[in-house]
Amino acid sequence: MGWPSIFHRPTPVYSLKMLFLDPRLLLVLTGIVPVLGRQAVFDSSERQWTTFPRPITRVAVIGAGPSGLQAAAQLLAENLTVRLFERSPQPGGTWHYTENTPVRELYPGTIFNKTKGTPNVLPATTYYAEGEDGISLDDRWKEHWQPSPAWYDLHTNSPSINTDLPGVKYPANAPWAISVHDVQRHVRAYASLHGINSNDGPSLPSSERVASYSTRVEKLEKCNSTATWTLTLRHMEWLPESNRIKVRFWTETFDAVVVATGLFTTPNVPTIKGIEGWSRAMEDGAFSMHHSQSYRHPERYAGKTVLLIGSSISATQIGRSIFPLAHRVFASVRESKRHDRLKEVVKFADQIEVVPEISFFEPLNENTIGIQAGRIHLCNGTTLQGIDMIILATGYRANNFHPDVNPLTQDNLHWTGHYIKDPTLAYSLVRPWSHGRYQAAGFAKVWTGKARLPNQHQMWKEYKDYDFGSPLDVFPQEALIRKYVAWLNAEALELGGQFVEPPPIEARETYAYFQNNLFKKEFVNHDNYTRFDNLPSNEWPSRVETLSW
Ligand SMILES: Cc1cc2nc3c(=O)[nH]c(=O)nc-3n(C[C@H](O)[C@H](O)[C@H](O)COP(=O)(O)OP(=O)(O)OC[C@H]3O[C@@H](n4cnc5c(N)ncnc54)[C@H](O)[C@@H]3O)c2cc1C
Ligand SMILES: *[C@@H]1O[C@H](CO)[C@@H](O)[C@H](O)[C@H]1NC(C)=O
Ligand SMILES: *[C@@H]1O[C@H](CO)[C@@H](O)[C@H](O)[C@H]1NC(C)=O
Ligand SMILES: *[C@@H]1O[C@H](CO)[C@@H](O)[C@H](O)[C@H]1NC(C)=O
Ligand SMILES: *[C@@H]1O[C@H](CO)[C@@H](O)[C@H](O)[C@H]1NC(C)=O
Ligand SMILES: *[C@@H]1O[C@H](CO)[C@@H](O)[C@H](O)[C@H]1NC(C)=O
């Protein structure tokens, strides 16, 4: 039998570097054995494949970041009825830059009763006035949609050639590291192209609107008897004429659900002795400590002595952004295996003074203002004093929606993103730019019978056999793309539908160049991009527990 010609591009670079590209080898590795000739989509006599108890026609997508938008677009292209729910008023996810900052993160001991829970009887509508329950309208509004943590001069740490969405172009003169504002426009253009932007109405006057913005998914429940998922939804609208907020709760039911809420839902506050007292300290009407989620501009730190806590991408990039204006910038770093790996990817600017992990914060004197006089005890026995401001660049926690799934470790998820025990639920946790198009095609094809998932037993086997690591582990992630391309095209050959193209080799070459040369100058110690090329999969680094940004 023949293979689609895209597998046979006789590029020498391919054969040298992409060892796994031969689709026959990949198919053997994945256990997907191609069958000659056409056959029924779900052959129950063999039960070699996963079957669904009912046809899938209505699908919900949660999150309108680059992942959720692609999932919605591909599901729509397969003529499924799609509803896309996004808590913010606009698409973009991480890349929806806004001057709005999220409500303050929770410190240990903080009592937070900002929102009332879901009413018992739905649908329900409630109106809130300024200051009701001791909450300002502004806080109520921002608690609902949790503005993105992106800051004003954020630039990507990935080149535009593989930080893009299909069918949309960056301006020809765009630099390789793109600003958050350009990525935001790019993602919005993609949403508009597919009719799922916040200003897009229904495609026909009679049909339902696809995208519902300012709509937060509160709960996801499976009903066993009907084999459907029920989403509890909460929409918020600010009514300017009466200066009130209107909150509406209702439910909608679906055959399948894509969770595309990203990895950065809730800011992580470290549990360091004494942090609670320090978190209450204020100077000039502002808290002296805040999480990096509300960092926007460097000017606020002009002339100040700043302590960054954390060592990942946010800490190193914010450090670069503020040191030219700040008096001094310290960074407290916890040594760990994870940090050793991160050090290969990100680097503090030379001007940042790196100090050891914090042991504890000495309680502040009641009468002092701010934290200037306070003493911070470091793990090596020395103390740090004279800090004006602390930024916790200590990462985020993700919303799981399902008790069985930990998005960070991707527990119980097949490599295609499907929840193995019930593949009508799927999570989009891959890098959306380079991988999202394949994963979204997989969701749409599996649920319309144009691609098959192996049976549960085989899915668990693949779960144990494959670990594509975190998005920071570039090579294993490349192997995942190849696996997607081989699977989707083998299925298309068998069942019809469109083939997918592997990423152009230029993208990989550019990325390698970008990493090895440009970033190396300033940002990266050395991430030798090619170092995994000859490693068998059992020697790839395994899943990281915390991926902080
Ligand atoms: C500071 C920072 C810098 C980064 N830099 C890069 C980079 O340079 N290159 C790169 O490739 N990646 C980078 N990333 C990773 C970034 O998250 C991805 O690029 C990408 O945005 C992930 O897309 P996503 O759609 O999966 O998730 P997100 O972009 O996080 O989108 C998730 C969406 O889900 C919505 N949502 C969450 N919960 C709910 C709910 N309950 N109901 C309804 N909607 C909900 C959110 O509002 C959000 O819009 C960075 C991340 C951060 C935080
Ligand atoms: C979706 O529906 C349109 C209009 O009926 C049709 O032209 C198109 O072929 C359908 N697409 C798929 C993938 O079935
Ligand atoms: C906040 O809500 C919790 C749980 O509903 C309750 O136990 C607690 O007393 C409330 N705290 C305040 C300050 O209202
Ligand atoms: C639904 O089915 C799952 C898996 O079979 C089971 O674990 C769960 O308890 C059931 N839920 C209800 C409400 O019956
Ligand atoms: C502890 O760390 C600080 C900051 O890096 C350094 O200046 C100091 O010399 C260290 N002290 C010891 C005892 O190692
Ligand atoms: C990366 O590693 C390979 C193999 O160890 C080596 O040959 C190559 O020179 C390295 N490249 C860079 C840019 O460090």
Short mmCIF file of N, CA and C in Angstrom, two decimals, residues 39-186:
data_model
loop_
_atom_site.label_atom_id
_atom_site.label_comp_id
_atom_site.label_asym_id
_atom_site.label_seq_id
_atom_site.Cartn_x
_atom_site.Cartn_y
_atom_site.Cartn_z
N GLN A 39 -13.28 -0.43 6.47
CA GLN A 39 -14.11 -1.24 7.35
C GLN A 39 -14.97 -0.30 8.19
N ALA A 40 -15.90 -0.91 8.94
CA ALA A 40 -16.81 -0.09 9.76
C ALA A 40 -15.98 0.76 10.73
N VAL A 41 -16.49 1.93 11.06
CA VAL A 41 -15.74 2.83 11.91
C VAL A 41 -15.45 2.18 13.26
N PHE A 42 -16.48 1.70 13.91
CA PHE A 42 -16.26 1.05 15.20
C PHE A 42 -16.67 -0.41 15.06
N ASP A 43 -15.69 -1.26 14.93
CA ASP A 43 -15.98 -2.67 14.72
C ASP A 43 -16.11 -3.35 16.08
N SER A 44 -17.35 -3.53 16.52
CA SER A 44 -17.56 -4.04 17.88
C SER A 44 -17.18 -5.52 18.00
N SER A 45 -17.15 -6.23 16.87
CA SER A 45 -16.80 -7.64 16.98
C SER A 45 -15.34 -7.79 17.40
N GLU A 46 -14.51 -6.87 16.96
CA GLU A 46 -13.10 -6.95 17.34
C GLU A 46 -12.82 -6.20 18.64
N ARG A 47 -13.55 -5.11 18.83
CA ARG A 47 -13.32 -4.24 19.99
C ARG A 47 -11.85 -3.85 20.11
N GLN A 48 -11.28 -3.63 18.95
CA GLN A 48 -9.90 -3.20 18.94
C GLN A 48 -9.86 -1.70 19.24
N TRP A 49 -10.99 -1.05 19.00
CA TRP A 49 -11.06 0.40 19.13
C TRP A 49 -12.05 0.79 20.20
N THR A 50 -11.90 1.99 20.68
CA THR A 50 -12.85 2.55 21.63
C THR A 50 -14.15 2.88 20.90
N THR A 51 -15.26 2.56 21.54
CA THR A 51 -16.56 2.94 20.95
C THR A 51 -17.28 3.86 21.93
N PHE A 52 -18.16 4.69 21.41
CA PHE A 52 -18.91 5.60 22.27
C PHE A 52 -20.35 5.13 22.39
N PRO A 53 -20.95 5.28 23.59
CA PRO A 53 -22.30 4.77 23.79
C PRO A 53 -23.37 5.51 22.99
N ARG A 54 -23.08 6.75 22.61
CA ARG A 54 -24.06 7.50 21.82
C ARG A 54 -23.32 8.40 20.84
N PRO A 55 -23.98 8.76 19.73
CA PRO A 55 -23.30 9.63 18.77
C PRO A 55 -22.98 10.98 19.42
N ILE A 56 -21.87 11.57 19.02
CA ILE A 56 -21.47 12.84 19.61
C ILE A 56 -21.85 13.96 18.66
N THR A 57 -22.74 14.83 19.11
CA THR A 57 -23.15 15.93 18.24
C THR A 57 -22.91 17.29 18.89
N ARG A 58 -23.05 17.38 20.21
CA ARG A 58 -22.88 18.66 20.90
C ARG A 58 -21.62 18.63 21.75
N VAL A 59 -20.70 19.55 21.49
CA VAL A 59 -19.44 19.55 22.23
C VAL A 59 -19.19 20.91 22.87
N ALA A 60 -18.75 20.90 24.13
CA ALA A 60 -18.38 22.14 24.82
C ALA A 60 -16.87 22.27 24.84
N VAL A 61 -16.40 23.50 24.65
CA VAL A 61 -14.97 23.78 24.79
C VAL A 61 -14.84 24.82 25.89
N ILE A 62 -14.00 24.55 26.87
CA ILE A 62 -13.82 25.48 27.99
C ILE A 62 -12.49 26.20 27.82
N GLY A 63 -12.54 27.51 27.61
CA GLY A 63 -11.32 28.32 27.46
C GLY A 63 -11.13 28.77 26.03
N ALA A 64 -10.92 30.07 25.82
CA ALA A 64 -10.68 30.61 24.48
C ALA A 64 -9.27 31.18 24.36
N GLY A 65 -8.30 30.44 24.89
CA GLY A 65 -6.90 30.72 24.61
C GLY A 65 -6.57 30.06 23.27
N PRO A 66 -5.31 30.09 22.86
CA PRO A 66 -4.95 29.46 21.58
C PRO A 66 -5.37 27.98 21.48
N SER A 67 -5.41 27.26 22.60
CA SER A 67 -5.82 25.84 22.54
C SER A 67 -7.31 25.70 22.29
N GLY A 68 -8.11 26.36 23.11
CA GLY A 68 -9.56 26.21 23.01
C GLY A 68 -10.09 26.73 21.69
N LEU A 69 -9.52 27.82 21.18
CA LEU A 69 -9.98 28.37 19.90
C LEU A 69 -9.75 27.36 18.78
N GLN A 70 -8.59 26.71 18.81
CA GLN A 70 -8.32 25.72 17.75
C GLN A 70 -9.23 24.52 17.88
N ALA A 71 -9.48 24.08 19.11
CA ALA A 71 -10.39 22.95 19.31
C ALA A 71 -11.77 23.32 18.76
N ALA A 72 -12.26 24.50 19.13
CA ALA A 72 -13.60 24.92 18.67
C ALA A 72 -13.64 24.99 17.14
N ALA A 73 -12.59 25.59 16.53
CA ALA A 73 -12.58 25.75 15.07
C ALA A 73 -12.61 24.39 14.37
N GLN A 74 -11.84 23.45 14.86
CA GLN A 74 -11.79 22.14 14.18
C GLN A 74 -13.07 21.34 14.41
N LEU A 75 -13.66 21.47 15.59
CA LEU A 75 -14.93 20.77 15.84
C LEU A 75 -16.02 21.36 14.95
N LEU A 76 -15.99 22.69 14.76
CA LEU A 76 -16.96 23.33 13.87
C LEU A 76 -16.76 22.87 12.43
N ALA A 77 -15.49 22.73 12.04
CA ALA A 77 -15.20 22.29 10.67
C ALA A 77 -15.73 20.88 10.41
N GLU A 78 -15.90 20.09 11.46
CA GLU A 78 -16.49 18.75 11.31
C GLU A 78 -18.01 18.80 11.50
N ASN A 79 -18.57 19.99 11.49
CA ASN A 79 -20.02 20.20 11.57
C ASN A 79 -20.64 19.74 12.89
N LEU A 80 -19.86 19.74 13.95
CA LEU A 80 -20.44 19.46 15.26
C LEU A 80 -21.06 20.75 15.80
N THR A 81 -22.01 20.61 16.70
CA THR A 81 -22.55 21.80 17.37
C THR A 81 -21.61 22.12 18.53
N VAL A 82 -21.06 23.32 18.49
CA VAL A 82 -20.02 23.67 19.46
C VAL A 82 -20.46 24.86 20.31
N ARG A 83 -20.14 24.79 21.59
CA ARG A 83 -20.28 25.95 22.46
C ARG A 83 -18.92 26.18 23.12
N LEU A 84 -18.44 27.41 23.00
CA LEU A 84 -17.13 27.77 23.55
C LEU A 84 -17.36 28.73 24.72
N PHE A 85 -16.86 28.38 25.89
CA PHE A 85 -17.07 29.20 27.07
C PHE A 85 -15.75 29.79 27.54
N GLU A 86 -15.73 31.10 27.73
CA GLU A 86 -14.52 31.79 28.17
C GLU A 86 -14.90 32.79 29.26
N ARG A 87 -14.17 32.71 30.38
CA ARG A 87 -14.51 33.59 31.50
C ARG A 87 -14.15 35.06 31.21
N SER A 88 -13.13 35.30 30.39
CA SER A 88 -12.81 36.71 30.15
C SER A 88 -13.67 37.29 29.04
N PRO A 89 -13.71 38.62 28.95
CA PRO A 89 -14.55 39.24 27.92
C PRO A 89 -13.98 39.10 26.51
N GLN A 90 -12.74 38.63 26.37
CA GLN A 90 -12.10 38.53 25.06
C GLN A 90 -11.29 37.25 24.93
N PRO A 91 -11.01 36.82 23.69
CA PRO A 91 -10.18 35.63 23.52
C PRO A 91 -8.71 35.95 23.77
N GLY A 92 -7.87 34.93 23.78
CA GLY A 92 -6.42 35.16 23.87
C GLY A 92 -5.75 34.38 24.99
N GLY A 93 -6.50 34.07 26.04
CA GLY A 93 -5.90 33.34 27.17
C GLY A 93 -4.76 34.14 27.76
N THR A 94 -3.62 33.48 27.93
CA THR A 94 -2.42 34.14 28.46
C THR A 94 -2.11 35.43 27.69
N TRP A 95 -2.41 35.45 26.40
CA TRP A 95 -1.98 36.54 25.52
C TRP A 95 -3.00 37.66 25.43
N HIS A 96 -4.04 37.59 26.24
CA HIS A 96 -4.99 38.71 26.31
C HIS A 96 -4.43 39.70 27.32
N TYR A 97 -3.58 40.60 26.82
CA TYR A 97 -2.97 41.59 27.72
C TYR A 97 -4.02 42.58 28.17
N THR A 98 -4.01 42.90 29.45
CA THR A 98 -4.94 43.90 29.97
C THR A 98 -4.29 44.63 31.14
N GLU A 99 -4.65 45.93 31.29
CA GLU A 99 -4.17 46.69 32.44
C GLU A 99 -4.88 46.24 33.72
N ASN A 100 -5.99 45.55 33.56
CA ASN A 100 -6.67 44.99 34.73
C ASN A 100 -5.75 43.98 35.39
N THR A 101 -5.70 44.01 36.70
CA THR A 101 -4.93 42.99 37.40
C THR A 101 -5.90 42.10 38.18
N PRO A 102 -5.54 40.84 38.36
CA PRO A 102 -6.46 39.93 39.05
C PRO A 102 -6.68 40.36 40.51
N VAL A 103 -7.74 39.85 41.11
CA VAL A 103 -7.90 40.08 42.56
C VAL A 103 -6.71 39.45 43.25
N ARG A 104 -6.40 39.97 44.43
CA ARG A 104 -5.17 39.53 45.07
C ARG A 104 -5.19 38.03 45.37
N GLU A 105 -4.01 37.42 45.23
CA GLU A 105 -3.83 36.01 45.52
C GLU A 105 -4.11 35.73 46.99
N LEU A 106 -4.35 34.46 47.30
CA LEU A 106 -4.62 34.06 48.68
C LEU A 106 -3.33 33.77 49.41
N TYR A 107 -3.15 34.42 50.57
CA TYR A 107 -2.01 34.09 51.42
C TYR A 107 -2.50 33.15 52.50
N PRO A 108 -1.60 32.33 53.05
CA PRO A 108 -2.06 31.41 54.09
C PRO A 108 -2.81 32.22 55.15
N GLY A 109 -3.96 31.74 55.56
CA GLY A 109 -4.70 32.43 56.60
C GLY A 109 -5.64 33.51 56.09
N THR A 110 -5.56 33.85 54.82
CA THR A 110 -6.47 34.86 54.29
C THR A 110 -7.89 34.30 54.25
N ILE A 111 -8.84 35.10 54.66
CA ILE A 111 -10.23 34.65 54.54
C ILE A 111 -10.80 35.29 53.28
N PHE A 112 -11.27 34.48 52.41
CA PHE A 112 -11.70 34.98 51.11
C PHE A 112 -13.12 34.51 50.85
N ASN A 113 -14.06 35.42 50.97
CA ASN A 113 -15.46 35.07 50.70
C ASN A 113 -16.01 36.00 49.65
N LYS A 114 -15.27 36.20 48.60
CA LYS A 114 -15.63 37.23 47.63
C LYS A 114 -16.88 36.87 46.85
N THR A 115 -17.04 35.59 46.52
CA THR A 115 -18.20 35.24 45.71
C THR A 115 -19.05 34.22 46.42
N LYS A 116 -20.31 34.35 46.22
CA LYS A 116 -21.22 33.33 46.75
C LYS A 116 -21.18 32.15 45.81
N GLY A 117 -21.47 30.97 46.32
CA GLY A 117 -21.47 29.76 45.50
C GLY A 117 -22.64 29.75 44.54
N THR A 118 -22.72 28.67 43.79
CA THR A 118 -23.80 28.49 42.83
C THR A 118 -25.13 28.31 43.58
N PRO A 119 -26.20 29.03 43.16
CA PRO A 119 -27.50 28.83 43.83
C PRO A 119 -28.00 27.40 43.63
N ASN A 120 -28.89 26.96 44.51
CA ASN A 120 -29.40 25.58 44.42
C ASN A 120 -30.34 25.40 43.24
N VAL A 121 -31.11 26.44 42.93
CA VAL A 121 -32.08 26.32 41.84
C VAL A 121 -31.59 27.13 40.64
N LEU A 122 -31.49 26.48 39.50
CA LEU A 122 -31.00 27.13 38.27
C LEU A 122 -32.06 27.04 37.18
N PRO A 123 -32.12 27.96 36.25
CA PRO A 123 -31.31 29.17 36.16
C PRO A 123 -31.63 30.19 37.26
N ALA A 124 -30.68 31.07 37.50
CA ALA A 124 -30.86 32.11 38.51
C ALA A 124 -30.15 33.37 38.08
N THR A 125 -30.72 34.52 38.42
CA THR A 125 -30.08 35.81 38.10
C THR A 125 -30.02 36.65 39.36
N THR A 126 -28.86 37.26 39.58
CA THR A 126 -28.68 38.12 40.75
C THR A 126 -28.04 39.43 40.31
N TYR A 127 -28.41 40.53 40.97
CA TYR A 127 -27.80 41.83 40.69
C TYR A 127 -27.01 42.26 41.92
N TYR A 128 -25.87 42.89 41.68
CA TYR A 128 -25.05 43.37 42.79
C TYR A 128 -24.77 44.86 42.62
N ALA A 129 -24.84 45.57 43.75
CA ALA A 129 -24.51 47.00 43.74
C ALA A 129 -23.10 47.18 44.28
N GLU A 130 -22.55 48.36 44.08
CA GLU A 130 -21.21 48.70 44.58
C GLU A 130 -21.14 48.44 46.09
N GLY A 131 -20.12 47.72 46.50
CA GLY A 131 -19.89 47.53 47.93
C GLY A 131 -20.76 46.46 48.58
N GLU A 132 -21.63 45.81 47.82
CA GLU A 132 -22.48 44.79 48.41
C GLU A 132 -21.63 43.64 48.97
N ASP A 133 -21.99 43.13 50.13
CA ASP A 133 -21.20 42.10 50.86
C ASP A 133 -19.77 42.58 51.10
N GLY A 134 -19.56 43.87 51.13
CA GLY A 134 -18.20 44.38 51.35
C GLY A 134 -17.28 44.22 50.15
N ILE A 135 -17.85 43.96 48.96
CA ILE A 135 -17.02 43.74 47.77
C ILE A 135 -17.30 44.84 46.74
N SER A 136 -16.23 45.42 46.20
CA SER A 136 -16.42 46.45 45.18
C SER A 136 -16.84 45.77 43.88
N LEU A 137 -17.50 46.53 43.01
CA LEU A 137 -17.89 45.98 41.71
C LEU A 137 -16.64 45.57 40.93
N ASP A 138 -15.60 46.39 41.07
CA ASP A 138 -14.36 46.11 40.35
C ASP A 138 -13.76 44.76 40.76
N ASP A 139 -13.73 44.49 42.06
CA ASP A 139 -13.21 43.21 42.53
C ASP A 139 -14.10 42.06 42.09
N ARG A 140 -15.39 42.27 42.17
CA ARG A 140 -16.33 41.22 41.76
C ARG A 140 -16.13 40.87 40.29
N TRP A 141 -15.95 41.91 39.49
CA TRP A 141 -15.74 41.75 38.05
C TRP A 141 -14.46 40.98 37.77
N LYS A 142 -13.37 41.39 38.41
CA LYS A 142 -12.08 40.77 38.11
C LYS A 142 -11.95 39.38 38.71
N GLU A 143 -12.65 39.14 39.81
CA GLU A 143 -12.62 37.79 40.38
C GLU A 143 -13.27 36.81 39.41
N HIS A 144 -14.24 37.29 38.65
CA HIS A 144 -14.95 36.42 37.71
C HIS A 144 -14.04 35.97 36.58
N TRP A 145 -13.29 36.90 36.00
CA TRP A 145 -12.56 36.50 34.79
C TRP A 145 -11.06 36.42 34.96
N GLN A 146 -10.56 36.77 36.14
CA GLN A 146 -9.14 36.60 36.42
C GLN A 146 -8.25 37.02 35.24
N PRO A 147 -8.02 38.34 35.12
CA PRO A 147 -7.20 38.81 34.00
C PRO A 147 -5.88 38.04 33.87
N SER A 148 -5.41 37.91 32.66
CA SER A 148 -4.20 37.15 32.37
C SER A 148 -2.99 37.75 33.08
N PRO A 149 -2.00 36.92 33.42
CA PRO A 149 -0.80 37.45 34.10
C PRO A 149 0.19 38.14 33.16
N ALA A 150 -0.11 38.25 31.88
CA ALA A 150 0.88 38.82 30.95
C ALA A 150 1.20 40.27 31.30
N TRP A 151 2.48 40.66 31.20
CA TRP A 151 2.87 42.04 31.47
C TRP A 151 3.14 42.78 30.17
N TYR A 152 3.27 44.10 30.30
CA TYR A 152 3.27 44.97 29.13
C TYR A 152 4.42 44.69 28.16
N ASP A 153 5.62 44.48 28.68
CA ASP A 153 6.74 44.25 27.75
C ASP A 153 7.13 42.77 27.66
N LEU A 154 6.14 41.90 27.90
CA LEU A 154 6.38 40.46 27.74
C LEU A 154 6.64 40.14 26.27
N HIS A 155 7.69 39.39 26.03
CA HIS A 155 7.99 38.88 24.69
C HIS A 155 8.08 37.37 24.75
N THR A 156 7.78 36.72 23.64
CA THR A 156 7.80 35.25 23.67
C THR A 156 9.23 34.75 23.81
N ASN A 157 9.34 33.57 24.40
CA ASN A 157 10.64 32.91 24.43
C ASN A 157 10.68 31.82 23.37
N SER A 158 9.78 31.94 22.40
CA SER A 158 9.75 31.00 21.28
C SER A 158 9.60 31.84 20.02
N PRO A 159 10.26 31.47 18.91
CA PRO A 159 10.20 32.31 17.71
C PRO A 159 8.82 32.27 17.06
N SER A 160 8.50 33.34 16.31
CA SER A 160 7.16 33.43 15.73
C SER A 160 6.85 32.25 14.82
N ILE A 161 7.86 31.68 14.19
CA ILE A 161 7.60 30.59 13.23
C ILE A 161 6.96 29.37 13.90
N ASN A 162 7.18 29.19 15.20
CA ASN A 162 6.40 28.14 15.86
C ASN A 162 5.66 28.64 17.09
N THR A 163 5.21 29.90 16.99
CA THR A 163 4.31 30.44 18.00
C THR A 163 3.14 31.07 17.25
N ASP A 164 2.62 30.33 16.29
CA ASP A 164 1.55 30.86 15.45
C ASP A 164 0.41 29.86 15.31
N LEU A 165 -0.72 30.38 14.83
CA LEU A 165 -1.89 29.54 14.63
C LEU A 165 -2.12 29.37 13.14
N PRO A 166 -2.67 28.22 12.72
CA PRO A 166 -2.79 27.96 11.28
C PRO A 166 -3.71 28.97 10.58
N GLY A 167 -3.27 29.41 9.41
CA GLY A 167 -4.11 30.29 8.60
C GLY A 167 -3.99 31.76 8.94
N VAL A 168 -3.18 32.11 9.93
CA VAL A 168 -3.00 33.52 10.30
C VAL A 168 -1.51 33.82 10.24
N LYS A 169 -1.18 35.01 9.78
CA LYS A 169 0.24 35.36 9.63
C LYS A 169 0.63 36.49 10.57
N TYR A 170 1.86 36.46 11.02
CA TYR A 170 2.44 37.63 11.68
C TYR A 170 2.91 38.58 10.59
N PRO A 171 3.01 39.86 10.90
CA PRO A 171 3.54 40.78 9.89
C PRO A 171 4.92 40.30 9.43
N ALA A 172 5.22 40.52 8.15
CA ALA A 172 6.46 40.01 7.57
C ALA A 172 7.68 40.52 8.33
N ASN A 173 7.59 41.72 8.89
CA ASN A 173 8.76 42.28 9.57
C ASN A 173 8.74 42.02 11.08
N ALA A 174 7.89 41.09 11.52
CA ALA A 174 7.82 40.81 12.96
C ALA A 174 9.14 40.20 13.43
N PRO A 175 9.62 40.63 14.59
CA PRO A 175 10.86 40.04 15.11
C PRO A 175 10.61 38.59 15.52
N TRP A 176 11.67 37.87 15.79
CA TRP A 176 11.50 36.46 16.17
C TRP A 176 10.83 36.31 17.52
N ALA A 177 11.27 37.10 18.48
CA ALA A 177 10.61 37.08 19.78
C ALA A 177 9.52 38.15 19.70
N ILE A 178 8.26 37.74 19.79
CA ILE A 178 7.16 38.64 19.49
C ILE A 178 6.59 39.21 20.80
N SER A 179 6.09 40.42 20.72
CA SER A 179 5.54 41.03 21.94
C SER A 179 4.15 40.46 22.20
N VAL A 180 3.76 40.53 23.45
CA VAL A 180 2.44 40.02 23.85
C VAL A 180 1.34 40.68 23.03
N HIS A 181 1.54 41.94 22.64
CA HIS A 181 0.49 42.66 21.90
C HIS A 181 0.32 42.08 20.50
N ASP A 182 1.44 41.69 19.89
CA ASP A 182 1.35 41.07 18.56
C ASP A 182 0.75 39.67 18.64
N VAL A 183 1.11 38.93 19.68
CA VAL A 183 0.52 37.59 19.82
C VAL A 183 -0.99 37.74 20.05
N GLN A 184 -1.35 38.73 20.86
CA GLN A 184 -2.77 38.96 21.15
C GLN A 184 -3.56 39.24 19.86
N ARG A 185 -3.01 40.10 19.00
CA ARG A 185 -3.69 40.40 17.73
C ARG A 185 -3.78 39.15 16.86
N HIS A 186 -2.70 38.38 16.87
CA HIS A 186 -2.65 37.15 16.08
C HIS A 186 -3.76 36.19 16.53
#
